[in-house]
Tab-separated table of C-alpha atoms and ligand atoms in Angstrom:
chain	number	residue	atom	x	y	z
U	1	UNK	CA	-15.104	8.831	15.085
U	2	UNK	CA	-15.048	8.671	11.293
U	3	UNK	CA	-17.769	10.567	9.459
U	4	UNK	CA	-18.999	9.276	6.090
U	5	UNK	CA	-18.938	12.798	4.651
U	6	UNK	CA	-15.734	14.784	5.166
U	7	UNK	CA	-15.858	18.094	7.015
U	8	UNK	CA	-15.906	20.781	4.238
U	9	UNK	CA	-13.671	23.070	6.293
U	10	UNK	CA	-10.995	20.379	6.454
U	11	UNK	CA	-11.435	19.592	2.747
U	12	UNK	CA	-10.859	23.262	1.975
U	13	UNK	CA	-7.782	23.302	4.225
U	14	UNK	CA	-6.313	20.298	2.417
U	15	UNK	CA	-7.169	21.818	-0.978
U	16	UNK	CA	-5.355	25.033	-0.019
U	17	UNK	CA	-2.353	23.032	1.172
U	18	UNK	CA	-2.237	21.174	-2.163
U	19	UNK	CA	-2.662	24.345	-4.198
U	20	UNK	CA	0.171	26.126	-2.416
U	21	UNK	CA	2.507	23.145	-2.322
U	22	UNK	CA	5.452	23.121	-4.699
U	23	UNK	CA	5.824	19.357	-4.431
U	24	UNK	CA	3.393	16.874	-2.872
U	25	UNK	CA	3.880	13.161	-2.353
U	26	UNK	CA	1.098	10.753	-1.424
U	27	UNK	CA	1.845	7.963	1.042
U	28	UNK	CA	-0.836	5.278	0.925
U	29	UNK	CA	-1.734	2.186	2.908
U	30	UNK	CA	-4.245	-0.632	2.907
U	31	UNK	CA	-7.080	1.778	3.810
U	32	UNK	CA	-7.166	3.269	0.312
U	33	UNK	CA	-8.035	-0.162	-1.120
U	34	UNK	CA	-10.766	-1.254	1.327
U	35	UNK	CA	-13.347	0.493	-0.881
U	36	UNK	CA	-12.217	-1.871	-3.663
U	37	UNK	CA	-13.113	-4.816	-1.401
U	38	UNK	CA	-9.602	-5.667	-0.150
U	39	UNK	CA	-9.520	-5.865	3.652
U	40	UNK	CA	-6.867	-3.862	5.502
U	41	UNK	CA	-4.797	-5.344	8.339
U	42	UNK	CA	-5.668	-3.254	11.388
U	43	UNK	CA	-9.084	-1.738	10.676
U	44	UNK	CA	-12.176	-3.110	12.491
U	45	UNK	CA	-12.708	-5.738	9.707
U	46	UNK	CA	-8.972	-6.183	9.156
U	47	UNK	CA	-7.126	-9.408	8.363
U	48	UNK	CA	-5.477	-9.400	11.803
U	49	UNK	CA	-8.898	-9.874	13.440
U	50	UNK	CA	-8.989	-13.287	11.713
U	51	UNK	CA	-5.411	-14.582	11.442
U	52	UNK	CA	-2.298	-14.350	13.584
U	53	UNK	CA	0.211	-11.847	12.119
U	54	UNK	CA	3.150	-13.622	13.774
U	55	UNK	CA	2.726	-16.523	11.300
U	56	UNK	CA	3.484	-14.249	8.359
U	57	UNK	CA	7.168	-13.702	9.012
U	58	UNK	CA	9.933	-14.472	6.539
U	59	UNK	CA	11.505	-16.745	9.178
U	60	UNK	CA	8.371	-18.901	9.354
U	61	UNK	CA	8.091	-18.948	5.553
U	62	UNK	CA	11.673	-20.185	5.147
U	63	UNK	CA	11.634	-22.735	7.964
U	64	UNK	CA	8.115	-24.144	7.753
U	65	UNK	CA	7.161	-26.156	4.636
U	66	UNK	CA	3.576	-26.608	5.915
U	67	UNK	CA	3.189	-22.845	6.108
U	68	UNK	CA	4.559	-22.422	2.562
U	69	UNK	CA	2.163	-25.055	1.211
U	70	UNK	CA	-0.719	-23.284	2.956
U	71	UNK	CA	0.314	-19.916	1.522
U	72	UNK	CA	0.526	-21.353	-2.025
U	73	UNK	CA	-2.848	-23.098	-1.594
U	74	UNK	CA	-4.406	-19.783	-0.522
U	75	UNK	CA	-2.768	-18.086	-3.501
U	76	UNK	CA	-4.175	-20.663	-5.937
U	77	UNK	CA	-7.648	-20.457	-4.377
U	78	UNK	CA	-7.726	-16.659	-4.672
U	79	UNK	CA	-6.389	-16.485	-8.219
U	80	UNK	CA	-9.744	-15.515	-9.765
U	81	UNK	CA	-10.375	-12.634	-7.390
U	82	UNK	CA	-9.970	-9.414	-9.254
U	83	UNK	CA	-10.219	-5.953	-7.789
U	84	UNK	CA	-10.812	-2.620	-9.427
U	85	UNK	CA	-9.396	0.748	-8.424
U	86	UNK	CA	-11.875	2.945	-6.534
U	87	UNK	CA	-12.600	6.675	-6.309
U	88	UNK	CA	-9.611	7.212	-3.997
U	89	UNK	CA	-7.099	5.708	-6.458
U	90	UNK	CA	-8.709	7.636	-9.315
U	91	UNK	CA	-8.594	10.919	-7.386
U	92	UNK	CA	-4.828	10.530	-6.902
U	93	UNK	CA	-4.510	10.064	-10.688
U	94	UNK	CA	-6.517	13.273	-11.119
U	95	UNK	CA	-4.234	15.123	-8.700
U	96	UNK	CA	-1.258	14.007	-10.798
U	97	UNK	CA	-2.998	15.226	-14.000
U	98	UNK	CA	-3.699	18.563	-12.347
U	99	UNK	CA	0.013	18.874	-11.597
U	100	UNK	CA	-0.643	18.640	-7.857
U	101	UNK	CA	1.050	15.305	-7.120
U	102	UNK	CA	4.642	14.183	-7.674
U	103	UNK	CA	4.289	10.480	-6.899
U	104	UNK	CA	2.524	7.799	-4.902
U	105	UNK	CA	4.612	5.967	-2.313
U	106	UNK	CA	2.613	2.931	-1.278
U	107	UNK	CA	2.740	0.129	1.230
U	108	UNK	CA	0.140	-1.712	-0.825
U	109	UNK	CA	0.872	-4.805	-2.848
U	110	UNK	CA	-2.324	-4.815	-4.928
U	111	UNK	CA	-1.203	-2.798	-7.978
U	112	UNK	CA	-4.387	-0.690	-7.941
U	113	UNK	CA	-2.588	2.671	-8.176
U	114	UNK	CA	-0.935	1.594	-11.448
U	115	UNK	CA	-4.207	0.076	-12.668
U	116	UNK	CA	-5.958	3.399	-12.001
U	117	UNK	CA	-3.305	5.250	-14.028
U	118	UNK	CA	-0.849	6.768	-11.532
U	119	UNK	CA	2.434	6.992	-13.408
U	120	UNK	CA	4.987	7.125	-10.591
U	121	UNK	CA	4.227	4.457	-7.973
U	122	UNK	CA	6.895	3.370	-5.513
U	123	UNK	CA	5.965	0.010	-3.981
U	124	UNK	CA	7.696	-0.266	-0.611
U	125	UNK	CA	6.346	-3.735	0.119
U	126	UNK	CA	6.573	-5.259	-3.355
U	127	UNK	CA	3.600	-6.667	-5.215
U	128	UNK	CA	1.659	-9.853	-5.893
U	129	UNK	CA	2.088	-9.699	-9.683
U	130	UNK	CA	5.419	-11.486	-9.418
U	131	UNK	CA	7.145	-14.217	-7.479
U	132	UNK	CA	10.817	-14.084	-6.490
U	133	UNK	CA	13.450	-16.663	-5.665
U	134	UNK	CA	14.715	-16.149	-2.119
U	135	UNK	CA	18.178	-17.412	-3.132
U	136	UNK	CA	18.982	-15.880	-6.544
U	137	UNK	CA	16.242	-13.197	-6.713
U	138	UNK	CA	15.044	-14.448	-10.134
U	139	UNK	CA	11.614	-12.945	-10.826
U	140	UNK	CA	8.687	-14.528	-12.683
U	141	UNK	CA	5.059	-13.660	-13.209
U	142	UNK	CA	2.773	-15.165	-10.561
U	143	UNK	CA	0.679	-16.883	-13.240
U	144	UNK	CA	3.611	-19.100	-14.200
U	145	UNK	CA	3.857	-20.451	-10.662
U	146	UNK	CA	0.090	-20.814	-10.303
U	147	UNK	CA	0.195	-23.011	-13.431
U	148	UNK	CA	2.794	-25.178	-11.685
U	149	UNK	CA	0.566	-25.425	-8.581
U	150	UNK	CA	-2.289	-26.526	-10.877
U	151	UNK	CA	0.008	-29.184	-12.300
U	152	UNK	CA	0.449	-30.637	-8.793
U	153	UNK	CA	3.455	-28.872	-7.212
U	154	UNK	CA	2.823	-27.878	-3.581
U	155	UNK	CA	6.019	-25.988	-2.704
U	156	UNK	CA	7.464	-24.788	-6.025
U	157	UNK	CA	11.204	-24.094	-6.336
U	158	UNK	CA	13.228	-21.760	-8.526
U	159	UNK	CA	13.812	-23.290	-11.969
U	160	UNK	CA	17.327	-21.778	-12.099
U	161	UNK	CA	18.798	-22.555	-8.687
U	162	UNK	CA	16.262	-24.662	-6.760
U	163	UNK	CA	15.781	-21.927	-4.116
U	164	UNK	CA	12.505	-21.232	-2.339
U	165	UNK	CA	9.966	-19.189	-4.264
U	166	UNK	CA	7.799	-16.576	-2.606
U	167	UNK	CA	5.364	-13.923	-3.695
U	168	UNK	CA	7.383	-10.748	-4.473
U	169	UNK	CA	6.004	-9.005	-1.399
U	170	UNK	CA	7.875	-7.933	1.723
U	171	UNK	CA	6.948	-10.118	4.699
U	172	UNK	CA	7.503	-9.226	8.344
U	173	UNK	CA	11.212	-9.493	9.041
U	174	UNK	CA	12.201	-9.019	5.384
U	175	UNK	CA	14.102	-5.959	4.140
U	176	UNK	CA	12.348	-3.410	1.941
U	177	UNK	CA	13.813	-2.897	-1.571
U	178	UNK	CA	16.723	-0.487	-1.021
U	179	UNK	CA	16.499	1.456	-4.263
U	180	UNK	CA	12.766	2.091	-3.848
U	181	UNK	CA	13.211	3.141	-0.224
U	182	UNK	CA	15.975	5.569	-1.205
U	183	UNK	CA	13.947	7.096	-4.020
U	184	UNK	CA	10.892	7.375	-1.737
U	185	UNK	CA	12.947	9.113	0.935
U	186	UNK	CA	14.483	11.459	-1.592
U	187	UNK	CA	11.089	12.466	-2.977
U	188	UNK	CA	9.454	12.716	0.472
U	189	UNK	CA	12.267	14.770	1.982
U	190	UNK	CA	12.222	17.240	-0.909
U	191	UNK	CA	8.426	17.631	-0.776
U	192	UNK	CA	6.612	20.323	1.099
U	193	UNK	CA	3.431	18.306	1.568
U	194	UNK	CA	3.066	14.609	2.389
U	195	UNK	CA	-0.513	13.404	2.032
U	196	UNK	CA	-1.044	10.179	3.984
U	197	UNK	CA	-4.099	8.135	2.959
U	198	UNK	CA	-5.414	4.978	4.631
U	199	UNK	CA	-2.479	3.964	6.780
U	200	UNK	CA	-2.363	3.283	10.504
U	201	UNK	CA	1.318	4.342	10.285
U	202	UNK	CA	2.403	1.649	12.693
U	203	UNK	CA	4.369	-0.503	10.221
U	204	UNK	CA	8.011	0.553	10.309
U	205	UNK	CA	10.286	1.219	8.504
U	206	UNK	CA	7.652	2.219	5.876
U	207	UNK	CA	5.914	4.654	8.225
U	208	UNK	CA	9.267	6.381	8.677
U	209	UNK	CA	8.788	8.001	5.266
U	210	UNK	CA	6.092	10.548	6.241
U	211	UNK	CA	8.047	11.087	9.435
U	212	UNK	CA	11.211	11.803	7.424
U	213	UNK	CA	9.218	14.216	5.238
U	214	UNK	CA	7.996	16.026	8.357
U	215	UNK	CA	11.516	16.213	9.824
U	216	UNK	CA	12.742	17.709	6.547
U	217	UNK	CA	10.111	20.430	6.887
U	218	UNK	CA	7.121	19.068	4.952
U	219	UNK	CA	3.579	19.557	6.134
U	220	UNK	CA	1.786	16.248	6.750
U	221	UNK	CA	-1.932	15.830	5.999
U	222	UNK	CA	-3.841	12.677	6.882
U	223	UNK	CA	-6.997	11.041	5.553
U	224	UNK	CA	-7.802	7.986	7.659
U	225	UNK	CA	-10.910	6.499	9.261
U	226	UNK	CA	-9.194	5.992	12.600
U	227	UNK	CA	-6.520	7.803	14.616
U	228	UNK	CA	-2.929	7.270	13.427
U	229	UNK	CA	0.499	7.557	14.975
U	230	UNK	CA	1.174	10.932	13.320
U	231	UNK	CA	-2.141	12.755	13.922
U	232	UNK	CA	-0.418	15.020	16.428
U	233	UNK	CA	1.886	16.565	13.840
U	234	UNK	CA	-0.596	16.575	10.927
U	235	UNK	CA	-2.840	19.310	9.608
U	236	UNK	CA	-5.474	18.640	8.516
U	237	UNK	CA	-6.440	15.214	9.852
U	238	UNK	CA	-9.597	14.138	8.033
U	239	UNK	CA	-11.326	11.154	9.584
U	240	UNK	CA	-13.498	10.102	6.637
U	241	UNK	CA	-13.310	7.444	3.906
U	242	UNK	CA	-10.546	7.977	1.367
U	243	UNK	CA	-12.704	7.765	-1.785
U	244	UNK	CA	-15.273	10.412	-0.910
U	245	UNK	CA	-12.692	12.657	0.750
U	246	UNK	CA	-10.150	12.643	-2.073
U	247	UNK	CA	-12.940	13.118	-4.650
U	248	UNK	CA	-14.150	16.177	-2.723
U	249	UNK	CA	-10.600	17.548	-2.612
U	250	UNK	CA	-10.158	17.110	-6.387
U	251	UNK	CA	-13.536	18.771	-7.081
U	252	UNK	CA	-12.609	21.721	-4.817
U	253	UNK	CA	-9.174	22.061	-6.404
U	254	UNK	CA	-10.723	22.145	-9.884
U	255	UNK	CA	-13.382	24.676	-8.820
U	256	UNK	CA	-10.763	26.938	-7.208
U	257	UNK	CA	-8.546	26.885	-10.295
U	258	UNK	CA	-11.335	28.050	-12.670
G	301	LIG	P1	-3.346	-0.912	8.257
G	301	LIG	O1	-4.290	-2.045	8.040
G	301	LIG	O2	-2.405	-0.987	9.386
G	301	LIG	O3	-4.173	0.443	8.404
G	301	LIG	C1	-5.171	0.798	7.519
G	301	LIG	C2	-5.829	2.063	8.047
G	301	LIG	O4	-6.746	2.525	7.057
G	301	LIG	C3	-6.618	1.834	9.331
G	301	LIG	O5	-6.256	2.818	10.275
G	301	LIG	C4	-8.087	2.003	8.888
G	301	LIG	O6	-8.873	2.622	9.869
G	301	LIG	C5	-7.951	2.910	7.685
G	301	LIG	N1	-8.986	2.742	6.677
G	301	LIG	C6	-9.599	1.604	6.255
G	301	LIG	N2	-10.449	1.850	5.249
G	301	LIG	C7	-10.370	3.179	5.007
G	301	LIG	C8	-11.005	4.049	4.083
G	301	LIG	N3	-11.879	3.589	3.186
G	301	LIG	N4	-10.691	5.359	4.118
G	301	LIG	C9	-9.812	5.865	5.043
G	301	LIG	N5	-9.194	5.081	5.944
G	301	LIG	C10	-9.453	3.763	5.922
G	301	LIG	O7	-2.582	-0.706	6.868
G	301	LIG	P2	-1.162	-0.078	6.544
G	301	LIG	O8	-0.895	1.084	7.415
G	301	LIG	O9	-1.105	0.041	5.076
G	301	LIG	O10	-0.084	-1.164	6.984
G	301	LIG	C11	-0.311	-2.503	6.862
G	301	LIG	C12	0.449	-3.322	5.873
G	301	LIG	O11	-0.587	-3.982	5.223
G	301	LIG	C13	1.209	-2.704	4.751
G	301	LIG	O12	2.480	-3.170	4.893
G	301	LIG	C14	0.630	-3.317	3.459
G	301	LIG	O13	1.654	-3.927	2.714
G	301	LIG	C15	-0.254	-4.415	3.926
G	301	LIG	N6	-1.573	-4.605	3.268
G	301	LIG	C16	-1.785	-4.227	1.979
G	301	LIG	C17	-3.031	-4.414	1.426
G	301	LIG	C18	-3.227	-4.002	-0.014
G	301	LIG	O14	-2.289	-4.062	-0.801
G	301	LIG	N7	-4.426	-3.573	-0.370
G	301	LIG	C19	-4.079	-4.953	2.162
G	301	LIG	C20	-3.824	-5.330	3.504
G	301	LIG	C21	-2.557	-5.142	4.046
């Protein structure tokens, strides 16, 4: 069961692990952004309790024009929703400033780590800031396509080659960006601590990154409200909300370094 206040003994253990680590990478998932108001997928209020995940495959996107029109309609309807980084994102920025964090490897597509100020963010599943052409890979800012939806297009096509356009995110069945995966693996495998925050760790291949870090000898620490696939090999496992937990860790780290 998650506790709203993290266990101080576990906070201290994580602080010690950070302080003695030569290189730490953070691996984040949807859970770090729920405190900003963005639902996760698999938590108790997650998106998958309301919609069927099997619809959101690349195969369905490519073959089903009705699905694409629905996705674009949803995109246009949600355009005015803005989200702000929360205490968890800000604490990771603080860890970087304190010299205790090498990078953030994220499965998230919301851009909140960059908005908070993290300087090295590796987005394994792309982002919603841009759209991409599925044929020629031309990229454009999402706003430009939303303007075309406003002008009456329902299933916009690439202006260069006529290919299908899609949000620059990685759907089920779609490959992750190779260069970003390689850099993430390189950083994770050369780290001695991998701090996992807000991920169920069931989405592969992304969840293979903390696993690869562990196999290369890194310690894994987990902050997550619910049990995850890697709890068995992690120390500590802190089952409390990311914002309050990471803030407590940063405060402890600062106090210990005075
Ligand atoms: P997930 O939904 O599978 O798991 C999220 C985990 O975070 C759950 O175990 C949940 O209990 C935990 N959690 C929720 N709120 C928390 C909090 N405040 N503090 C600590 N833990 C909390 O998410 P995932 O593992 O990232 O994998 C799902 C996929 O979802 C990813 O591929 C990602 O691209 C996508 N996604 C991204 C966003 C986003 O960008 N914000 C939102 C939803 C889904």
